[in-house]
């Protein structure tokens, strides 16, 4: 492809580096909960700009912004009413440009979230579809069907609970795999395809470096024959021909997008949120498709050496098979924060825990986490797991607040909750609000420095001690640990390889990177003694807990630098 578009050179960003993403540390910002510049209770784009010095000091390579587009917030912004604009409550396009320039000037790339499976019900297209009536071209952009008598077309269940069909005023039903306010688009429709290309170009032309693709495995559907029941759908193999999930033909869409990405210098990147069988991940991660895919397996793993080693080994092989690099995720805006997951008693989990909203959240059932949560242990393990992951080859996706060691906020009143998963499950699923509470920047003040007034989700009292201000100058804080790890990561990163060193203990993992850096994680509770040669030849560059000479304490990680 010709290099039609080249963004204006901005200091700090190397336009010739087409592989920056392969081992990047990418920090996820959930904009409504990051920093609130106009103090209306909701975080905004100028708030992000005001915190660029913080992000630069943290030492990340890129930020990924969850949706900031106009939205009625039926699903925290994943119900997009206008893909090429900024929600007026969050700022303007000019504010976006200012933020982008400030991030780029500090060498931080910007990835934005694209939500192509569904729009908001307030999107003009959906409003047109409702007005235009059955059989119209406007309705063909979505998935409308006649019901069976007064019943929906099928018994399909939405991923957020309840029926996946909602009735329009004229009696037809539309499909929504998520909330009622998120009608699924029809990807067989040419307007839909053309419009997303326009959106990708719109943000790429503004200088955005990459895209995170929401529910990348569900866009295309084959609903041509008689519609199956939910039980029949569940029983069908997911091998590329399933009517609604992980169809091979979705990669025709991504091949078109790839041509768009590659028409920029450097090529725009993309990472797929694809909840598919591991064997099918390389299809999304291949250079002809999106180029990288999230690996969510550590979200489902316990703090357990055997599970971590298996996940690392298998995912490095997988990434190699697709010529991509792998990704590591311990927390994001959909799951219980990892400090809390690791501080809870071992959960009972079943194989069908994979769907996105379930992992973790069911551990919070009945009464919240507080009675059972061992906060100190959770944090100790989280710090160890984070250092383990930050030493690995591949890119690390960090979620805002994990650098503060934040725990989940479990005690939110029902009346203050926002997540549709809570409401559609009649409160059975506590939902995802607990990891989306606005960040504490200062030790006190009306919203702990998030803004100068209230925050849109209630912050607990303990946020003060976890704030940036409280941790900033503390050598032992989690913030200091992340800053040091992210700075050293550039030294530690080498070829995307690692070698496992046997430790003689099932609960201790030890890997070495090609340039000699070593990472030792003790998942158990009894101290692990380093070998004589490790003690002689390497020295501890960083440790997640206080480290007695020559030893790795329980539930801790050390990074050893070659002499
Ligand atoms: C995945 C996003 O991460 C989640 O927050 C959202 O609710 C669903 N996709 C639907 O867009």
XYZ file of C-alpha atoms and ligand atoms in Angstrom:
574
model
C 0.000 0.000 0.000
C 1.284 3.504 -0.695
C 2.043 5.574 2.364
C -0.738 8.025 1.708
C -0.880 9.394 5.209
C 1.972 10.366 7.405
C 1.314 12.090 10.674
C 3.214 15.248 11.446
C 6.363 14.291 13.296
C 5.889 14.803 17.005
C 8.797 14.795 19.354
C 9.011 11.609 21.326
C 7.410 9.387 18.694
C 9.515 7.560 16.154
C 7.486 7.322 12.960
C 9.884 4.740 11.575
C 9.258 2.289 14.375
C 6.643 -0.085 13.030
C 7.132 -2.639 15.789
C 6.709 -0.402 18.837
C 3.678 -2.401 19.966
C 5.374 -5.788 20.207
C 6.726 -5.349 23.720
C 4.927 -2.187 24.740
C 3.565 -1.469 28.195
C 0.082 -0.179 27.400
C -1.854 1.598 30.140
C -5.630 1.383 29.911
C -7.455 4.585 30.783
C -11.142 4.361 31.560
C -11.700 8.058 30.778
C -14.781 8.643 32.916
C -12.895 7.488 35.989
C -9.387 8.801 35.423
C -9.293 12.562 36.084
C -12.058 15.133 36.094
C -10.815 18.542 34.906
C -14.189 20.319 34.967
C -15.324 18.764 38.259
C -18.715 17.582 37.011
C -18.086 14.185 38.598
C -17.127 12.491 35.325
C -13.539 12.143 34.129
C -12.720 13.862 30.844
C -10.165 14.386 28.099
C -8.649 17.586 29.591
C -8.322 15.553 32.799
C -6.152 13.061 30.926
C -4.083 15.897 29.462
C -3.535 17.298 32.933
C -2.112 13.927 34.006
C 0.314 13.438 31.121
C 3.276 14.223 33.436
C 2.083 11.404 35.716
C 1.851 8.998 32.769
C 5.275 10.041 31.525
C 6.818 9.468 34.946
C 5.086 6.112 35.182
C 7.063 5.058 32.121
C 4.435 3.448 29.914
C 4.792 3.245 26.125
C 1.156 3.777 25.158
C -2.283 4.452 26.527
C -5.452 2.701 25.422
C -8.534 4.831 25.965
C -11.809 3.048 26.599
C -14.654 4.777 24.696
C -14.936 8.538 25.102
C -17.498 8.962 22.311
C -20.991 10.439 22.698
C -22.991 7.841 24.561
C -25.981 7.508 26.855
C -23.723 5.337 29.052
C -26.043 2.355 29.008
C -22.837 0.278 29.048
C -20.154 2.633 30.302
C -19.598 4.143 26.842
C -19.555 0.845 24.893
C -22.880 2.074 23.496
C -21.569 4.558 20.953
C -23.898 7.154 19.441
C -21.277 8.836 17.236
C -17.991 7.118 16.390
C -16.245 10.227 15.171
C -16.716 12.607 18.031
C -16.045 13.198 21.715
C -18.828 13.063 24.286
C -19.504 16.729 25.154
C -19.308 15.807 28.843
C -15.744 14.631 28.203
C -14.597 17.455 25.963
C -14.258 18.274 22.290
C -12.275 17.033 19.319
C -9.922 19.958 19.897
C -9.381 18.687 23.462
C -8.649 15.271 22.019
C -6.028 16.732 19.662
C -4.413 18.609 22.537
C -4.282 15.437 24.623
C -2.846 13.421 21.732
C -0.154 16.011 21.100
C 0.779 16.103 24.798
C 1.024 12.318 24.972
C 3.026 12.109 21.756
C 5.344 14.857 22.921
C 6.132 12.597 25.877
C 6.716 9.567 23.705
C 3.404 7.933 24.628
C 1.337 6.400 21.800
C -2.427 6.401 21.776
C -4.758 3.481 21.130
C -8.520 4.068 20.948
C -11.390 1.637 21.359
C -13.550 0.715 18.363
C -16.938 -0.877 19.088
C -18.110 -2.466 15.823
C -20.470 -5.225 16.961
C -23.190 -2.830 18.058
C -24.046 0.854 18.200
C -26.025 2.753 20.800
C -29.776 2.765 20.259
C -29.334 6.544 20.053
C -27.083 6.275 17.001
C -28.811 8.084 14.084
C -28.766 4.847 12.092
C -30.774 3.016 14.718
C -33.194 5.895 15.100
C -33.638 5.840 11.297
C -34.143 2.091 11.395
C -36.900 2.392 13.977
C -38.588 5.146 11.993
C -38.224 3.537 8.572
C -40.033 0.311 9.418
C -39.752 -3.335 8.386
C -38.000 -4.206 5.134
C -36.356 -0.780 4.789
C -32.683 -0.252 3.878
C -32.276 1.525 7.238
C -33.367 -1.613 9.085
C -30.956 -3.720 7.063
C -28.028 -2.096 8.912
C -29.167 -3.950 12.029
C -30.645 -7.391 12.666
C -34.414 -7.105 12.743
C -36.714 -10.147 12.596
C -40.407 -10.883 12.993
C -41.336 -12.623 16.214
C -43.312 -15.793 16.699
C -46.714 -14.507 17.705
C -45.958 -12.276 20.654
C -42.699 -14.047 21.387
C -39.202 -13.087 20.206
C -37.798 -14.843 17.118
C -35.661 -17.178 19.272
C -34.893 -17.900 22.905
C -31.378 -16.425 22.582
C -29.941 -14.995 25.765
C -27.993 -11.731 25.851
C -24.487 -11.826 27.355
C -25.769 -9.317 29.894
C -28.709 -11.541 30.871
C -32.332 -11.690 29.648
C -33.539 -12.078 26.077
C -31.184 -11.079 23.247
C -34.182 -9.620 21.368
C -36.084 -6.429 22.050
C -39.357 -5.461 20.438
C -39.704 -2.268 18.418
C -42.981 -0.310 18.560
C -44.176 -1.780 15.247
C -43.792 -5.334 16.543
C -40.520 -6.408 14.891
C -37.642 -7.477 17.113
C -33.976 -6.468 16.987
C -30.987 -8.474 18.150
C -28.781 -7.160 20.958
C -26.113 -9.508 22.248
C -25.364 -7.041 25.035
C -27.670 -4.403 26.576
C -31.054 -3.493 25.060
C -29.480 -0.140 24.161
C -26.767 -1.887 22.090
C -28.401 -3.176 18.878
C -26.117 -5.529 16.909
C -25.033 -4.249 13.504
C -25.468 -6.275 10.317
C -21.968 -6.723 8.922
C -23.338 -8.019 5.617
C -24.500 -4.455 4.969
C -22.209 -2.342 2.766
C -22.973 0.927 4.627
C -21.792 -0.633 7.873
C -18.533 -1.784 6.344
C -17.841 1.537 4.644
C -18.636 3.574 7.732
C -16.163 1.769 9.974
C -13.421 2.269 7.406
C -14.262 5.955 7.577
C -14.019 5.854 11.361
C -10.647 4.112 11.296
C -9.336 6.714 8.873
C -10.833 9.562 10.877
C -8.854 8.657 14.001
C -5.753 7.538 12.110
C -5.667 10.861 10.281
C -5.772 12.638 13.649
C -2.631 10.722 14.616
C -4.034 7.849 16.671
C -1.512 5.005 16.722
C -3.745 1.974 17.117
C -7.105 0.457 17.902
C -8.528 -1.956 20.427
C -11.348 -3.861 18.753
C -14.288 -4.624 21.023
C -15.899 -8.084 20.743
C -13.866 -8.700 17.603
C -15.173 -12.265 17.240
C -18.867 -11.467 16.921
C -19.279 -9.031 14.038
C -20.287 -11.293 11.174
C -23.285 -13.609 11.481
C -25.039 -16.059 9.217
C -28.730 -15.862 10.034
C -29.899 -16.896 6.561
C -31.593 -20.208 7.395
C -34.137 -21.021 10.097
C -32.766 -19.643 13.357
C -31.458 -22.240 15.819
C -32.433 -22.315 19.490
C -29.972 -21.205 22.166
C -29.316 -24.866 23.048
C -28.601 -25.658 19.404
C -26.305 -22.634 19.144
C -24.434 -23.723 22.253
C -23.982 -27.221 20.863
C -22.549 -26.130 17.508
C -18.777 -26.336 17.096
C -16.944 -23.013 17.117
C -14.767 -23.823 14.148
C -15.355 -20.824 11.929
C -18.820 -21.787 10.700
C -20.852 -21.056 13.835
C -23.816 -18.777 12.947
C -22.982 -16.026 15.438
C -19.523 -16.384 16.963
C -15.940 -16.464 15.659
C -16.856 -16.937 12.034
C -14.067 -17.222 9.481
C -15.657 -14.515 7.366
C -14.992 -11.865 10.041
C -11.413 -11.840 8.746
C -12.656 -10.475 5.414
C -13.608 -7.372 7.390
C -10.210 -7.248 9.052
C -8.372 -7.764 5.755
C -10.057 -4.568 4.571
C -9.075 -2.819 7.806
C -5.522 -4.098 7.461
C -5.214 -2.270 4.147
C -6.310 0.899 5.948
C -3.851 0.359 8.823
C -0.991 -0.298 6.425
C -1.667 2.848 4.436
C -0.242 4.875 7.342
C 3.331 5.343 8.498
C 3.917 3.634 10.759
C 1.060 1.187 10.174
C -1.726 1.624 12.682
C -1.950 -1.285 15.060
C -4.918 -3.241 16.346
C -5.538 -5.650 19.169
C -8.538 -7.948 19.173
C -10.768 -8.566 22.135
C -11.732 -12.040 20.979
C -13.189 -14.585 23.382
C -12.443 -17.600 21.224
C -10.854 -20.967 21.582
C -7.095 -20.596 22.026
C -6.442 -22.442 18.760
C -8.255 -19.696 16.853
C -6.469 -16.717 18.401
C -3.728 -16.675 15.694
C -6.361 -15.891 13.064
C -7.027 -12.555 14.775
C -3.387 -11.943 15.674
C -1.977 -12.596 12.213
C -0.409 -9.676 10.291
C -3.118 -10.017 7.608
C -5.835 -9.576 10.210
C -5.726 -7.369 13.325
C -2.103 -8.113 14.175
C -2.456 -8.820 17.893
C -5.076 -10.395 20.172
C -5.628 -10.218 23.886
C -4.630 -13.221 25.914
C -7.005 -13.262 28.869
C -5.804 -16.495 30.395
C -4.124 -14.870 33.372
C -7.462 -13.304 34.287
C -8.726 -16.816 34.816
C -5.639 -18.303 36.424
C -5.149 -18.591 40.157
C -1.950 -17.290 41.746
C -0.356 -20.618 41.028
C 3.041 -21.447 39.512
C 1.849 -24.367 37.440
C -1.012 -22.381 35.881
C 1.177 -19.359 35.193
C 3.873 -21.453 33.544
C 1.368 -23.244 31.344
C -0.269 -19.981 30.262
C 3.082 -18.373 29.442
C 4.434 -21.334 27.508
C 1.280 -21.869 25.480
C 0.765 -18.220 24.660
C 4.324 -17.598 23.580
C 3.969 -20.537 21.176
C 0.668 -19.173 19.965
C 2.087 -15.715 19.331
C 4.944 -17.221 17.374
C 2.496 -19.204 15.274
C 0.800 -15.981 14.183
C 3.971 -13.876 13.801
C 2.551 -11.620 16.490
C 3.620 -10.918 20.032
C 1.567 -12.048 22.961
C -0.234 -9.842 25.465
C -0.511 -10.070 29.243
C -3.496 -8.803 31.170
C -4.001 -9.090 34.922
C -6.764 -6.505 35.288
C -9.091 -4.473 33.107
C -12.417 -2.641 33.311
C -14.437 -5.872 33.067
C -13.003 -7.964 35.882
C -12.333 -7.877 39.595
C -8.973 -6.189 40.228
C -6.153 -8.686 40.613
C -5.135 -7.507 44.095
C -8.610 -8.570 45.219
C -8.793 -11.798 43.205
C -5.569 -12.970 44.820
C -6.758 -12.085 48.311
C -9.906 -14.180 48.171
C -10.139 -17.852 49.044
C -9.773 -20.134 46.039
C -12.950 -19.751 44.019
C -14.908 -22.652 42.622
C -14.954 -22.106 38.905
C -16.386 -24.012 36.005
C -15.250 -24.344 32.429
C -17.965 -22.025 31.154
C -16.560 -19.149 33.182
C -14.989 -17.842 30.008
C -17.626 -15.326 28.891
C -16.455 -11.874 29.633
C -18.663 -10.647 32.414
C -18.469 -13.713 34.595
C -14.875 -14.175 35.501
C -14.221 -12.869 38.902
C -17.520 -11.171 39.455
C -19.176 -14.301 40.797
C -16.535 -14.353 43.530
C -18.123 -11.243 44.891
C -21.551 -12.738 45.265
C -23.501 -12.654 48.484
C -22.326 -9.894 50.668
C -19.308 -8.547 48.819
C -15.704 -9.381 49.409
C -14.889 -7.769 52.711
C -15.521 -10.639 55.137
C -13.282 -13.025 53.218
C -10.727 -10.742 51.663
C -7.140 -10.804 52.904
C -6.149 -7.397 51.564
C -2.453 -7.574 52.415
C -1.989 -10.980 50.928
C -3.891 -9.970 47.796
C -1.645 -6.964 47.316
C 1.536 -8.921 48.038
C 0.590 -11.478 45.418
C -0.558 -8.808 42.947
C 2.817 -7.081 43.169
C 4.564 -10.400 42.594
C 2.330 -11.271 39.634
C 2.781 -7.824 38.079
C 6.574 -8.073 38.246
C 6.401 -11.587 36.834
C 4.347 -10.348 33.886
C 6.356 -7.167 33.278
C 9.473 -9.271 32.777
C 7.899 -11.432 30.075
C 8.297 -11.005 26.315
C 5.228 -9.476 24.659
C 3.113 -6.470 25.525
C 1.733 -5.837 28.973
C -1.677 -4.187 29.267
C -2.020 -2.417 32.610
C -5.303 -1.117 33.942
C -5.480 2.311 35.589
C -5.127 2.011 39.346
C -3.256 -1.283 39.365
C -0.058 0.746 39.711
C -1.535 1.915 43.029
C -2.295 -1.671 44.051
C -5.978 -0.743 44.199
C -8.446 -3.289 45.439
C -11.928 -3.753 44.034
C -14.518 -1.478 45.627
C -17.121 -3.974 46.767
C -19.371 -1.870 48.932
C -21.293 0.241 46.424
C -24.964 0.806 47.204
C -27.344 -0.757 44.717
C -28.806 2.681 44.043
C -25.389 3.970 42.949
C -24.446 1.101 40.678
C -24.292 1.754 36.940
C -23.376 -1.499 35.233
C -26.184 -3.108 33.181
C -24.911 -6.569 34.130
C -25.965 -5.821 37.716
C -29.456 -4.745 36.717
C -30.092 -7.392 34.051
C -29.117 -10.146 36.469
C -31.350 -8.678 39.184
C -28.266 -8.070 41.297
C -27.005 -11.654 41.105
C -23.943 -10.474 39.251
C -22.375 -7.580 41.177
C -21.244 -6.095 37.898
C -18.106 -4.193 37.026
C -18.535 -0.894 38.853
C -16.131 -1.975 41.594
C -13.104 -1.736 39.283
C -14.312 1.489 37.656
C -14.381 3.778 40.677
C -12.588 7.085 39.951
C -8.889 7.083 40.830
C -7.605 8.644 44.063
C -4.940 11.233 43.294
C -4.720 12.909 46.708
C -4.956 11.580 50.251
C -8.080 13.575 51.038
C -10.368 16.170 49.518
C -13.879 15.802 48.107
C -13.043 13.180 45.461
C -9.452 12.406 46.423
C -8.206 14.793 43.753
C -10.153 13.122 40.921
C -11.952 16.444 40.516
C -12.690 19.134 43.002
C -16.188 17.861 43.795
C -17.923 14.475 43.842
C -17.049 11.374 41.795
C -19.661 9.585 39.658
C -19.142 6.330 41.584
C -18.584 6.519 45.342
C -14.960 6.232 46.499
C -14.316 4.383 49.755
C -12.462 5.949 52.674
C -9.425 3.682 52.207
C -8.751 5.290 48.816
C -6.844 8.073 50.614
C -4.072 5.713 51.720
C -3.902 4.216 48.235
C -3.712 7.583 46.466
C -0.927 8.777 44.205
C -0.065 11.451 46.766
C 0.266 8.889 49.550
C 2.510 6.640 47.456
C 4.519 9.119 45.444
C 7.491 9.484 47.761
C 7.278 6.114 49.451
C 10.115 3.875 48.269
C 8.141 0.760 49.144
C 4.847 1.746 47.527
C 3.276 -0.108 44.641
C 3.494 3.060 42.549
C 7.264 3.173 43.086
C 7.487 -0.522 42.223
C 5.668 0.000 38.904
C 7.734 3.076 38.050
C 10.965 1.235 38.658
C 9.792 -1.861 36.817
C 8.667 0.116 33.795
C 11.975 1.989 33.683
C 14.030 -1.199 34.009
C 11.783 -3.021 31.535
C 13.525 -1.219 28.685
C 16.821 -2.731 29.794
C 15.313 -6.134 30.389
C 13.483 -6.347 27.055
C 15.377 -8.292 24.440
C 14.406 -10.811 21.783
C 10.922 -12.113 22.484
C 12.133 -15.250 24.132
C 12.622 -16.791 27.512
C 14.112 -19.942 28.890
C 12.715 -21.674 31.951
C 15.228 -22.644 34.611
C 14.154 -25.543 36.781
C 14.044 -24.514 40.427
C 13.439 -27.837 42.122
C 10.258 -26.396 43.576
C 6.810 -26.677 42.076
C 5.774 -23.332 43.467
C 8.745 -21.310 42.192
C 9.186 -20.144 38.594
C 12.440 -18.842 37.171
C 12.961 -17.597 33.636
C 15.874 -15.934 31.916
C 15.665 -13.484 29.011
C 18.179 -13.628 26.116
C 20.204 -10.727 27.572
C 20.662 -12.500 30.879
C 17.997 -10.790 32.978
C 16.293 -13.273 35.287
C 12.922 -13.254 36.939
C 12.202 -15.506 39.909
C 8.697 -15.719 41.359
C 7.894 -17.601 44.505
C 4.187 -18.471 44.384
C 4.443 -20.406 47.642
C 4.763 -19.167 51.191
C 8.182 -20.488 52.199
C 11.327 -18.616 51.310
C 13.281 -19.776 48.254
C 17.092 -19.704 48.339
C 18.846 -18.522 45.181
C 21.778 -20.629 44.036
C 25.308 -19.670 44.894
C 26.036 -18.631 41.294
C 22.934 -16.470 41.069
C 23.963 -14.712 44.220
C 27.513 -14.258 42.910
C 26.789 -13.335 39.307
C 23.554 -11.370 39.384
C 22.231 -8.762 41.644
C 18.710 -7.957 42.648
C 17.546 -5.047 40.518
C 14.002 -5.027 41.837
C 11.859 -7.031 44.219
C 8.159 -7.023 44.988
C 8.784 -7.593 48.732
C 11.630 -6.907 51.078
C 14.248 -9.461 50.106
C 16.655 -11.083 52.536
C 20.084 -11.488 50.896
C 20.137 -14.462 48.533
C 16.482 -15.359 49.047
C 13.097 -14.829 47.447
C 10.422 -14.516 50.123
C 7.025 -16.195 49.767
C 4.556 -14.635 47.316
C 7.245 -12.421 45.819
C 9.166 -11.774 42.613
C 12.733 -10.600 42.119
C 14.394 -9.310 38.981
C 18.065 -10.216 38.738
C 20.322 -8.126 36.550
C 23.355 -9.809 35.002
C 26.625 -8.449 36.314
C -16.285 -5.733 25.932
C -16.001 -4.533 26.779
O -14.735 -4.701 27.375
C -17.107 -4.449 27.792
O -16.852 -3.466 28.762
C -18.402 -4.172 27.073
O -19.465 -4.210 28.004
C -18.666 -5.225 25.995
N -17.502 -5.501 25.209
C -19.774 -4.792 25.058
O -19.334 -3.743 24.250
